[in-house]
mmCIF file of C-alpha atoms in Angstrom:
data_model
loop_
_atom_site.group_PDB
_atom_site.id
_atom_site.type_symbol
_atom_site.label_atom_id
_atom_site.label_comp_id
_atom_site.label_asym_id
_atom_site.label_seq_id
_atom_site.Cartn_x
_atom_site.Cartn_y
_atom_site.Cartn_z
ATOM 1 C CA UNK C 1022 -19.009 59.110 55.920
ATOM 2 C CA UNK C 1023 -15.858 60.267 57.033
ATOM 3 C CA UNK C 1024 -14.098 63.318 55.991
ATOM 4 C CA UNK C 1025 -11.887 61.400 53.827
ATOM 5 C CA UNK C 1026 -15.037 59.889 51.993
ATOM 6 C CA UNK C 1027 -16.735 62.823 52.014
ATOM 7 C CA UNK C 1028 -14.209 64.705 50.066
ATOM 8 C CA UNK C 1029 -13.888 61.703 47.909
ATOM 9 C CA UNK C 1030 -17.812 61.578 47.415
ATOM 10 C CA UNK C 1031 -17.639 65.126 46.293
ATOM 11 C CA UNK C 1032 -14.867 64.746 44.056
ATOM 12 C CA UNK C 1033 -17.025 61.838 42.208
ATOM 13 C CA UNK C 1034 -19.980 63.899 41.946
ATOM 14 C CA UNK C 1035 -18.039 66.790 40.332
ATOM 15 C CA UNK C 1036 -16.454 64.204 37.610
ATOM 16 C CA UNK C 1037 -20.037 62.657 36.771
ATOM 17 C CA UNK C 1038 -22.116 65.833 36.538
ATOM 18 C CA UNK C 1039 -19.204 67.821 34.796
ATOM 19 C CA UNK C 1040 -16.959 65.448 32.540
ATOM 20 C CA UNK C 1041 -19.305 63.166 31.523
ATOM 21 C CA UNK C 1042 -21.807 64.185 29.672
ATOM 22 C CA UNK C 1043 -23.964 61.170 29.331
ATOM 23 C CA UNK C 1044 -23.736 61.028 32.850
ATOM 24 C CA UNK C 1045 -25.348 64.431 33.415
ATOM 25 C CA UNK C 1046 -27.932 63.581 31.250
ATOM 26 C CA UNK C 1047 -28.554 60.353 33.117
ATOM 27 C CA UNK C 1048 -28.668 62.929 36.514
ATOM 28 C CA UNK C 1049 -26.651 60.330 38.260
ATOM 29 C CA UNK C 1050 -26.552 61.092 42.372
ATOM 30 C CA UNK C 1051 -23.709 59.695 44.757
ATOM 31 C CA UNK C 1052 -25.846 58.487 47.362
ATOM 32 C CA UNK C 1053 -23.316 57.303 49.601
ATOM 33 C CA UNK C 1054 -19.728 55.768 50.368
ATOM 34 C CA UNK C 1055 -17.885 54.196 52.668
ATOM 35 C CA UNK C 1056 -14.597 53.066 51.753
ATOM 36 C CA UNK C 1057 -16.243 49.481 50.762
ATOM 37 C CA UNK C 1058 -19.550 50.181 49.051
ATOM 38 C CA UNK C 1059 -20.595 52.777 47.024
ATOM 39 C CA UNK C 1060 -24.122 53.563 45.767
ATOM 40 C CA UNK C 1061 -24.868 55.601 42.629
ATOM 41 C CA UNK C 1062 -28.800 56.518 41.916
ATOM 42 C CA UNK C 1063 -30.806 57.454 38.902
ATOM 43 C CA UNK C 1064 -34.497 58.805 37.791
ATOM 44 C CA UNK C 1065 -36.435 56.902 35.414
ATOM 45 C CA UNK C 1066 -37.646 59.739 33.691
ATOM 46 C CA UNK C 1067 -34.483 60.881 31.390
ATOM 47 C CA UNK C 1068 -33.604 56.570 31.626
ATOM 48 C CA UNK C 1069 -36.511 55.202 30.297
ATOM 49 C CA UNK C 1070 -37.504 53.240 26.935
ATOM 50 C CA UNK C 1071 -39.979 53.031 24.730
ATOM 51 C CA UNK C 1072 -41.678 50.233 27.270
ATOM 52 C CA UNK C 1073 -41.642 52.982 30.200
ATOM 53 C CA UNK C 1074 -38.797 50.694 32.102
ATOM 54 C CA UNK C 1075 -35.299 51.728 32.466
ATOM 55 C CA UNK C 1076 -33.570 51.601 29.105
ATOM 56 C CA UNK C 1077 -30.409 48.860 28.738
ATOM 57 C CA UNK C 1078 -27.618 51.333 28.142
ATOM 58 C CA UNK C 1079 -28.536 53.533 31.124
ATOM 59 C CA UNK C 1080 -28.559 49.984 33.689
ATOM 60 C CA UNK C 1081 -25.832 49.039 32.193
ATOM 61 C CA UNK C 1082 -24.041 52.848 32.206
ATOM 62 C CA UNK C 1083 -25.249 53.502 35.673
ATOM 63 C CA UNK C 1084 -23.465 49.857 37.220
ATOM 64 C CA UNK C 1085 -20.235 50.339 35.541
ATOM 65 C CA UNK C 1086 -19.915 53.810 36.765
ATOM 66 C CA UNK C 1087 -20.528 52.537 40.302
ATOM 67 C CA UNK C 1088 -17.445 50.339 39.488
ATOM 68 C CA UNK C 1089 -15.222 52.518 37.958
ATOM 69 C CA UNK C 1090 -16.647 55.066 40.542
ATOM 70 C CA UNK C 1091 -15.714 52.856 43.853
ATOM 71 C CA UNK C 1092 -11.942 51.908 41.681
ATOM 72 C CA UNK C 1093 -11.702 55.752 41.600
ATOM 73 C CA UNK C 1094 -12.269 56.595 44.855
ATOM 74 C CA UNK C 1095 -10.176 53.695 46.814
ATOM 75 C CA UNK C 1096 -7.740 54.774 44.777
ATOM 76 C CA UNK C 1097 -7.663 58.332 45.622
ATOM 77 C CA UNK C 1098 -8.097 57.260 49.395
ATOM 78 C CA UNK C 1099 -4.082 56.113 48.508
ATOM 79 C CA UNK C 1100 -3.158 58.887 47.510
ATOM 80 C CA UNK C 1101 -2.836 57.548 44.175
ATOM 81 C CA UNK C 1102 -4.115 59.886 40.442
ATOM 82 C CA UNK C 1103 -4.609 56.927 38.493
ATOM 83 C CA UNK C 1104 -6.362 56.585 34.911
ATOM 84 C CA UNK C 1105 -9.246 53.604 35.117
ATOM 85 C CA UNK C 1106 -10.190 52.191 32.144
ATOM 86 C CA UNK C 1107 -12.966 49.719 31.421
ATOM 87 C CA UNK C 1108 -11.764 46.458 29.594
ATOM 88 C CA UNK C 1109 -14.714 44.204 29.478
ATOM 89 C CA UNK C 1110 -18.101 43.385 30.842
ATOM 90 C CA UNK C 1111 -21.262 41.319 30.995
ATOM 91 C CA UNK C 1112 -24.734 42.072 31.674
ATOM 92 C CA UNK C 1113 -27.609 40.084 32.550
ATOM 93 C CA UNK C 1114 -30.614 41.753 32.466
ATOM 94 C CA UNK C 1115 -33.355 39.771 35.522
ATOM 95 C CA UNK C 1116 -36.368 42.331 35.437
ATOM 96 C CA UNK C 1117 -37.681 45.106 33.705
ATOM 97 C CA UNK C 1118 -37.347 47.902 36.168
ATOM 98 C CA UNK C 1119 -40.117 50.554 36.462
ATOM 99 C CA UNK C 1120 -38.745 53.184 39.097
ATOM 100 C CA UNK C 1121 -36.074 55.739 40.134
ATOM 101 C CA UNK C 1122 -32.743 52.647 40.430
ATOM 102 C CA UNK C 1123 -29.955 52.708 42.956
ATOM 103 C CA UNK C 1124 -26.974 50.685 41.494
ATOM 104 C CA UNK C 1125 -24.611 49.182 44.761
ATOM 105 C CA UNK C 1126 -20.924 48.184 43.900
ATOM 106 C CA UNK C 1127 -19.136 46.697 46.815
ATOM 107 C CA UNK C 1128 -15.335 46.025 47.605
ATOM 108 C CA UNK C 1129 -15.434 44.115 51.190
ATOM 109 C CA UNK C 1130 -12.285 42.027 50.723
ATOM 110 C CA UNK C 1131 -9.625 43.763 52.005
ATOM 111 C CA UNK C 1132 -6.837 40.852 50.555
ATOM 112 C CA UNK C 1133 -8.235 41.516 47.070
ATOM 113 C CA UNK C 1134 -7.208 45.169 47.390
ATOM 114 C CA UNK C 1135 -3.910 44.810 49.295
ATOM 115 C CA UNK C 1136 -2.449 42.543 45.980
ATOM 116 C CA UNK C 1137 -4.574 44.945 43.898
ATOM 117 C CA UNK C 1138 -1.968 47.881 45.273
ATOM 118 C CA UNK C 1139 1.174 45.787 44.979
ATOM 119 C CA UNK C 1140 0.701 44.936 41.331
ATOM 120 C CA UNK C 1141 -0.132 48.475 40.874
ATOM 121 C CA UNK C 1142 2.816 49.523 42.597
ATOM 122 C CA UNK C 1143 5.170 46.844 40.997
ATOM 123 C CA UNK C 1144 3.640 47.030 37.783
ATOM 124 C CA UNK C 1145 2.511 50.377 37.174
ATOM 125 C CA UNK C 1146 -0.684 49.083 36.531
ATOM 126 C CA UNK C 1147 -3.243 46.514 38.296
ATOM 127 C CA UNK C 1148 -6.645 44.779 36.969
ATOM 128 C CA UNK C 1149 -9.775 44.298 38.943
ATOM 129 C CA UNK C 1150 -13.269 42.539 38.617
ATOM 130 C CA UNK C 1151 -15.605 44.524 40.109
ATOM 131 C CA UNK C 1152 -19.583 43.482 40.372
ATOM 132 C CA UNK C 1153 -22.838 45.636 40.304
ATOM 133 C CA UNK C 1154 -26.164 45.200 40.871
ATOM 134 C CA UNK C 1155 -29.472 47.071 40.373
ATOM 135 C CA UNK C 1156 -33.128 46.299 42.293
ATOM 136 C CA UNK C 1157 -36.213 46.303 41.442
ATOM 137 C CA UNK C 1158 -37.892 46.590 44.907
ATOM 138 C CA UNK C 1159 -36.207 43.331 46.943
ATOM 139 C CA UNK C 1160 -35.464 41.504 43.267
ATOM 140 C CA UNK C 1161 -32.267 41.873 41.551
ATOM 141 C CA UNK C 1162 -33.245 43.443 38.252
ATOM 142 C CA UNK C 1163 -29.553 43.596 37.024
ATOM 143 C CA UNK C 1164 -26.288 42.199 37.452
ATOM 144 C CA UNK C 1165 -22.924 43.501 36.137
ATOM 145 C CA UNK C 1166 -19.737 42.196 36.252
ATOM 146 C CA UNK C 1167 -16.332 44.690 35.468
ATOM 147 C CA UNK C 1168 -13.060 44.424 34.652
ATOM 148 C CA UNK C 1169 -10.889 47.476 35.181
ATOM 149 C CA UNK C 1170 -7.508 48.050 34.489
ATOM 150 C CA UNK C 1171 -5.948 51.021 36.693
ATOM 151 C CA UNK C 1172 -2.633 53.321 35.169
ATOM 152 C CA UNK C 1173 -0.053 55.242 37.294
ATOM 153 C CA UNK C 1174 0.657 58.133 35.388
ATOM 154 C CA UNK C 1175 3.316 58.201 33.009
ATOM 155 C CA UNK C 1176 2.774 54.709 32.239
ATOM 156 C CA UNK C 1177 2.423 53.909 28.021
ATOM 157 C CA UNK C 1178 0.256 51.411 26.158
ATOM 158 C CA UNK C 1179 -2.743 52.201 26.893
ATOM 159 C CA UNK C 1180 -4.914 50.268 24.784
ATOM 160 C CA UNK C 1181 -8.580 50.721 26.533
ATOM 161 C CA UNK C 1182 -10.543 52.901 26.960
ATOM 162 C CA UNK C 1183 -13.613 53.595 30.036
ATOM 163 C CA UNK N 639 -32.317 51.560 0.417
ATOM 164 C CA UNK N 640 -35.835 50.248 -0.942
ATOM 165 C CA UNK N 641 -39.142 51.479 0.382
ATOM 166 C CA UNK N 642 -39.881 49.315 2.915
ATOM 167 C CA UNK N 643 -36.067 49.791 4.047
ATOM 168 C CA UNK N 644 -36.838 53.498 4.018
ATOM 169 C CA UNK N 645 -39.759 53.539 5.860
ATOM 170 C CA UNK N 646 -38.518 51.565 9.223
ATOM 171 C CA UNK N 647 -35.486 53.062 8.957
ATOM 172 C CA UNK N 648 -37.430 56.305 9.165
ATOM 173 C CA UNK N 649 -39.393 54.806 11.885
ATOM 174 C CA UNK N 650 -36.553 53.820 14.240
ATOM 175 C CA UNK N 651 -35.282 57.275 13.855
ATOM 176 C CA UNK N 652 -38.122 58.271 15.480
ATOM 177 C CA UNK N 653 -38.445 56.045 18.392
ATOM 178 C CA UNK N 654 -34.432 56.580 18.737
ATOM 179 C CA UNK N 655 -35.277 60.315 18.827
ATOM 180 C CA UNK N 656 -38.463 60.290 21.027
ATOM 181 C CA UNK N 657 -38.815 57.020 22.720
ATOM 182 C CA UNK N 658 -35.444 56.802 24.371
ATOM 183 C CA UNK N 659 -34.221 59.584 26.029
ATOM 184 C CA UNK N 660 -30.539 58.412 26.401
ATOM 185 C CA UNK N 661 -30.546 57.578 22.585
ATOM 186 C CA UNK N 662 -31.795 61.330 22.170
ATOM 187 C CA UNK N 663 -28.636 63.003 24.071
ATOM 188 C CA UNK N 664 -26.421 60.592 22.648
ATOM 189 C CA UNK N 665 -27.527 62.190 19.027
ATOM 190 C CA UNK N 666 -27.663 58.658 17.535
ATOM 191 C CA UNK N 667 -28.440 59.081 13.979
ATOM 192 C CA UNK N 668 -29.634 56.327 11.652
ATOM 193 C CA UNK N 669 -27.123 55.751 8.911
ATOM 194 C CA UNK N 670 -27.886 53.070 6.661
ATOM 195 C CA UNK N 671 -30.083 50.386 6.866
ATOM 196 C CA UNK N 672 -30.188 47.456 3.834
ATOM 197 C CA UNK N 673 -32.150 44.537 5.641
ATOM 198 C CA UNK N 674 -29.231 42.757 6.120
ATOM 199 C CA UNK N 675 -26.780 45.805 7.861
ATOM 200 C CA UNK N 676 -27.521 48.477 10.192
ATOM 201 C CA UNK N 677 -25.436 51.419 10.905
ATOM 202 C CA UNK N 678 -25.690 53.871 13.635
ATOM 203 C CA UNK N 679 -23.637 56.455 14.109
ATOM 204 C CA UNK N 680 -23.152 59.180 17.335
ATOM 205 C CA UNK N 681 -20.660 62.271 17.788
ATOM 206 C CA UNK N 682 -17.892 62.250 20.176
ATOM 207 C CA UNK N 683 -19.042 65.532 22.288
ATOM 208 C CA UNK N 684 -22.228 64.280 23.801
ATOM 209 C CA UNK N 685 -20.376 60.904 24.591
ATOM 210 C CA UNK N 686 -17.046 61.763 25.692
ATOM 211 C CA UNK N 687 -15.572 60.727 29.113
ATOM 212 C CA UNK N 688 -13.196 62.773 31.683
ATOM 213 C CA UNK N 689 -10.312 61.626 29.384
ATOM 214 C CA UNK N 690 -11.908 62.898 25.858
ATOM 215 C CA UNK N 691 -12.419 59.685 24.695
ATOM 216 C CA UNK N 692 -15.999 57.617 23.687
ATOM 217 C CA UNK N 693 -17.820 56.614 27.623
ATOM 218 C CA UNK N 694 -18.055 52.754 27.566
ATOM 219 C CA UNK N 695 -21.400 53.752 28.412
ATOM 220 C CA UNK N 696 -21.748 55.080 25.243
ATOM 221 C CA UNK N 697 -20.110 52.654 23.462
ATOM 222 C CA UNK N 698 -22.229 50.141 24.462
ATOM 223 C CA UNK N 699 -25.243 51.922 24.610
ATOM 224 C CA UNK N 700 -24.556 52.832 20.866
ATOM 225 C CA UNK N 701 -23.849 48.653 20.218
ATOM 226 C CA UNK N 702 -27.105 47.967 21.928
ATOM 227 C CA UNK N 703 -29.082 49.619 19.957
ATOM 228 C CA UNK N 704 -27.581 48.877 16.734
ATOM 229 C CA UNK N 705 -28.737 45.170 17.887
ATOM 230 C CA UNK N 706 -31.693 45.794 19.325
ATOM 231 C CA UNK N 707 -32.542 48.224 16.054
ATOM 232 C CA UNK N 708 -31.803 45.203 13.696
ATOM 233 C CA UNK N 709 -34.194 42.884 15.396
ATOM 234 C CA UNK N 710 -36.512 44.926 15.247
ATOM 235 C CA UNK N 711 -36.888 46.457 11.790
ATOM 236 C CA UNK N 712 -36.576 42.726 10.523
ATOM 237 C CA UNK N 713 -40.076 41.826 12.732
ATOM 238 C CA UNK N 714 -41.260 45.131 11.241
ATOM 239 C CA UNK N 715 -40.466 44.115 7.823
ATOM 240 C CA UNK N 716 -42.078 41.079 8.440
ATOM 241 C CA UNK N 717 -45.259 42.639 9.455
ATOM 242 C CA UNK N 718 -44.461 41.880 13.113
ATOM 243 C CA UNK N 719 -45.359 44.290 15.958
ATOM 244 C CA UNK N 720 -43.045 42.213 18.869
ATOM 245 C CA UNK N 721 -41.583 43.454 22.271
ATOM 246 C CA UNK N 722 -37.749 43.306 21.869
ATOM 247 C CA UNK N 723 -35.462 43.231 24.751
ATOM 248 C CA UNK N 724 -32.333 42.508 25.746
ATOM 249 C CA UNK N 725 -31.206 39.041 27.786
ATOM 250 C CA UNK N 726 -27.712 39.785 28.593
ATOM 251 C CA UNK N 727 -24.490 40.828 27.110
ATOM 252 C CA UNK N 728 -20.555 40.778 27.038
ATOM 253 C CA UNK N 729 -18.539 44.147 25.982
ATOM 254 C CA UNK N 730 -14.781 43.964 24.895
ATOM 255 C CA UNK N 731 -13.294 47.531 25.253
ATOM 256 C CA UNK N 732 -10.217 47.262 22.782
ATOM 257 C CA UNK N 733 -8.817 50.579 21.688
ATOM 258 C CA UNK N 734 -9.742 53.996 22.755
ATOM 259 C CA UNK N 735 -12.218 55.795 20.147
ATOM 260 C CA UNK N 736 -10.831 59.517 19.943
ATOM 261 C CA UNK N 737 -13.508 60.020 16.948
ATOM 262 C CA UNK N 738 -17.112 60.426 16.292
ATOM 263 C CA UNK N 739 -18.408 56.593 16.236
ATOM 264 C CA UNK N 740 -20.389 53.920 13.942
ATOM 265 C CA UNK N 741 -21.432 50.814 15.241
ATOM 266 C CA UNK N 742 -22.072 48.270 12.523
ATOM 267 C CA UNK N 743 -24.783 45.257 13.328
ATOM 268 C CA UNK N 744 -24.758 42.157 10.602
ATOM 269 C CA UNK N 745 -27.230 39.367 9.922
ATOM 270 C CA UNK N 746 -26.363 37.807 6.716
ATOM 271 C CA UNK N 747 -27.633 34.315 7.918
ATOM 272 C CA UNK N 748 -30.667 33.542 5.947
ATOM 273 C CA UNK N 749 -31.083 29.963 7.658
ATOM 274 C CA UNK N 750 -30.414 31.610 11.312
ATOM 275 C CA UNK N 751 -33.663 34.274 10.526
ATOM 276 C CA UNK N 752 -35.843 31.557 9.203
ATOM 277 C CA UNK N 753 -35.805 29.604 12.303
ATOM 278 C CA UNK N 754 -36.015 32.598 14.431
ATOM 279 C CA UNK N 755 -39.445 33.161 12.581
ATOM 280 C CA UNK N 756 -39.836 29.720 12.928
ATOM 281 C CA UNK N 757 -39.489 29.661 16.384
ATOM 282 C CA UNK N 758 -41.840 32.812 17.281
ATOM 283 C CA UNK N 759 -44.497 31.735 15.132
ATOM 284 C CA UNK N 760 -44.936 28.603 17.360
ATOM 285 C CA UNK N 761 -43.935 29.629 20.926
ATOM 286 C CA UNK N 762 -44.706 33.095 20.815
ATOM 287 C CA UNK N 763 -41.467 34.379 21.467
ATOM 288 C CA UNK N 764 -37.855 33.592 20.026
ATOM 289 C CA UNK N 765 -34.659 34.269 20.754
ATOM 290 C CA UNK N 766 -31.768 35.638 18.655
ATOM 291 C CA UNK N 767 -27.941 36.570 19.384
ATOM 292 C CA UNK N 768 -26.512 39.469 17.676
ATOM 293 C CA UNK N 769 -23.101 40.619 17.360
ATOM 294 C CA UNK N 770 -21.898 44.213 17.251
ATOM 295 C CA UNK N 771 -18.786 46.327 15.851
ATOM 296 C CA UNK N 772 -17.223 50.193 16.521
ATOM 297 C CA UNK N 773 -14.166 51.157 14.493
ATOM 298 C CA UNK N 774 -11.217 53.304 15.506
ATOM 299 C CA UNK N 775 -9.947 54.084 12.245
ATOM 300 C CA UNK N 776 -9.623 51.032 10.672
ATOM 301 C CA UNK N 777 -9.336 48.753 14.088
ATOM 302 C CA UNK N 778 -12.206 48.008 16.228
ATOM 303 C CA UNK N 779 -12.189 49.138 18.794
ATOM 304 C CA UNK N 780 -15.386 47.874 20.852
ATOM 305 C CA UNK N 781 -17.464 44.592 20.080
ATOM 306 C CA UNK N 782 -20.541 43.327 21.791
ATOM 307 C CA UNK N 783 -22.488 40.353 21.787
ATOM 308 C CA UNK N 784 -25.992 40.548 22.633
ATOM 309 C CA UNK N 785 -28.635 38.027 23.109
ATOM 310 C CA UNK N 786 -31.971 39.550 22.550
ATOM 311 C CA UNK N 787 -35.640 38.315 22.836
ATOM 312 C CA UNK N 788 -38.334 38.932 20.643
ATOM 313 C CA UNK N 789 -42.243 38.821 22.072
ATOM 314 C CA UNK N 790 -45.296 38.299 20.163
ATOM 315 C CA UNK N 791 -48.453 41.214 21.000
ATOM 316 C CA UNK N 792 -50.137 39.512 24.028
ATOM 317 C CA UNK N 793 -47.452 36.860 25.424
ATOM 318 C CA UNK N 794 -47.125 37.199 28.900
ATOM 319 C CA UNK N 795 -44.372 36.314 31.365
ATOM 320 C CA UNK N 796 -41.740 38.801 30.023
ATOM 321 C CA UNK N 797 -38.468 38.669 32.829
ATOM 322 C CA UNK N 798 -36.716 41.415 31.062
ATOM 323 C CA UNK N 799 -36.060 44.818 29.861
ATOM 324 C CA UNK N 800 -34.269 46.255 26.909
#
């Protein structure tokens, strides 16, 4: 990681383990980031259901912070304070999953982003669809797919929450 | 409630309570339970996000296990001891929830249960989806669809978690 990510990383960590509870309790870990991908891990122990596998809400709470995480974080790499809300999702659940998870959202395409910004900056707001994924071992156990809707400050209507 | 609503209602308290972690620091409480509705309901505190509003985490965890909750107590009412997990699932985010939370799950459709039971008796497993509701006020303000599959004690070949 660079410094820039880095600082980032540790920003993200402070926000999940300190203003979101259900986070803590999840003891979610920033495993890494690198501008484009962004890796968020979890225990089974405090995720787990009454089947001993990783409970829905937490695979599904765990993926859509790595997406709202990675939003977060690219756009504080701007220079931009922005409030990101979660509009919708789905959630298809491949394999039960047994162990400690890692869920991996990435953001490779660099033309997404750039018309990401300028509605942002036009608009004073910009959607996204972000995907997620969580293994089990080499399988894909669970998929996620996002949308987010970003907010300069100051801008009204709000109707979403995260 | 009648007795036999009484008693699983009781009993899903406890698996919410000991069985599921996450359900446990959510502070998910059981509300009311008629065979036909379920209602669970969780405090703001545990479940708020960075901007004092519900977590769509929560949200949907919440949904899910209004669903999931439904199905099963009906198999339990019908003297069935099934595995119950989730498929897959959309989430609309539509309002912010600035409040403690209920999320309401219906089945009113008599002909839609009997062919469920229909359906597990001979294959061993059936499926069922289920729709959920929060309320902001008098808006709602999250709904979910879930698609859920019951399991027969002993069927093998089970692809997915709850």
């Amino acid at each position: 990681m660079n410094n820039r990510h880095v600082e980032s990383a540790a920003r993200l960590r402070d926000q999940l383990a300190n203003k979101i509870p259900l986070a803590s309790a999840m003891q979610l870990s920033v495993e890494s980031w690198d501008g484009r991908q962004l890796e968020i891990a979890a225990p089974l122990a405090p995720n787990r259901n009454d089947k001993q596998t990783a409970f829905g809400g937490s695979l599904y709470s765990l993926a859509v912070l790595s997406c709202w995480g990675l939003f977060t974080m690219r756009l504080w790499e701007e220079g931009l304070e922005c409030e990101v809300v979660i509009q919708e999702a789905s959630a298809s659940y491949l394999l039960p999953v047994a162990n400690d998870m890692v869920s991996r959202c990435v953001l490779a395409d660099d033309e997404l982003w750039r018309s990401t910004m300028t509605q942002l900056r036009r608009r004073g707001r910009a959607r996204i669809a972000l995907d997620a994924e969580i293994f089990a071992g080499a399988e894909p156990a669970f998929r996620l797919r996002g949308r987010f809707i970003a907010f300069l400050p100051g801008i009204p209507e709000k109707r979403s929450v995260r």
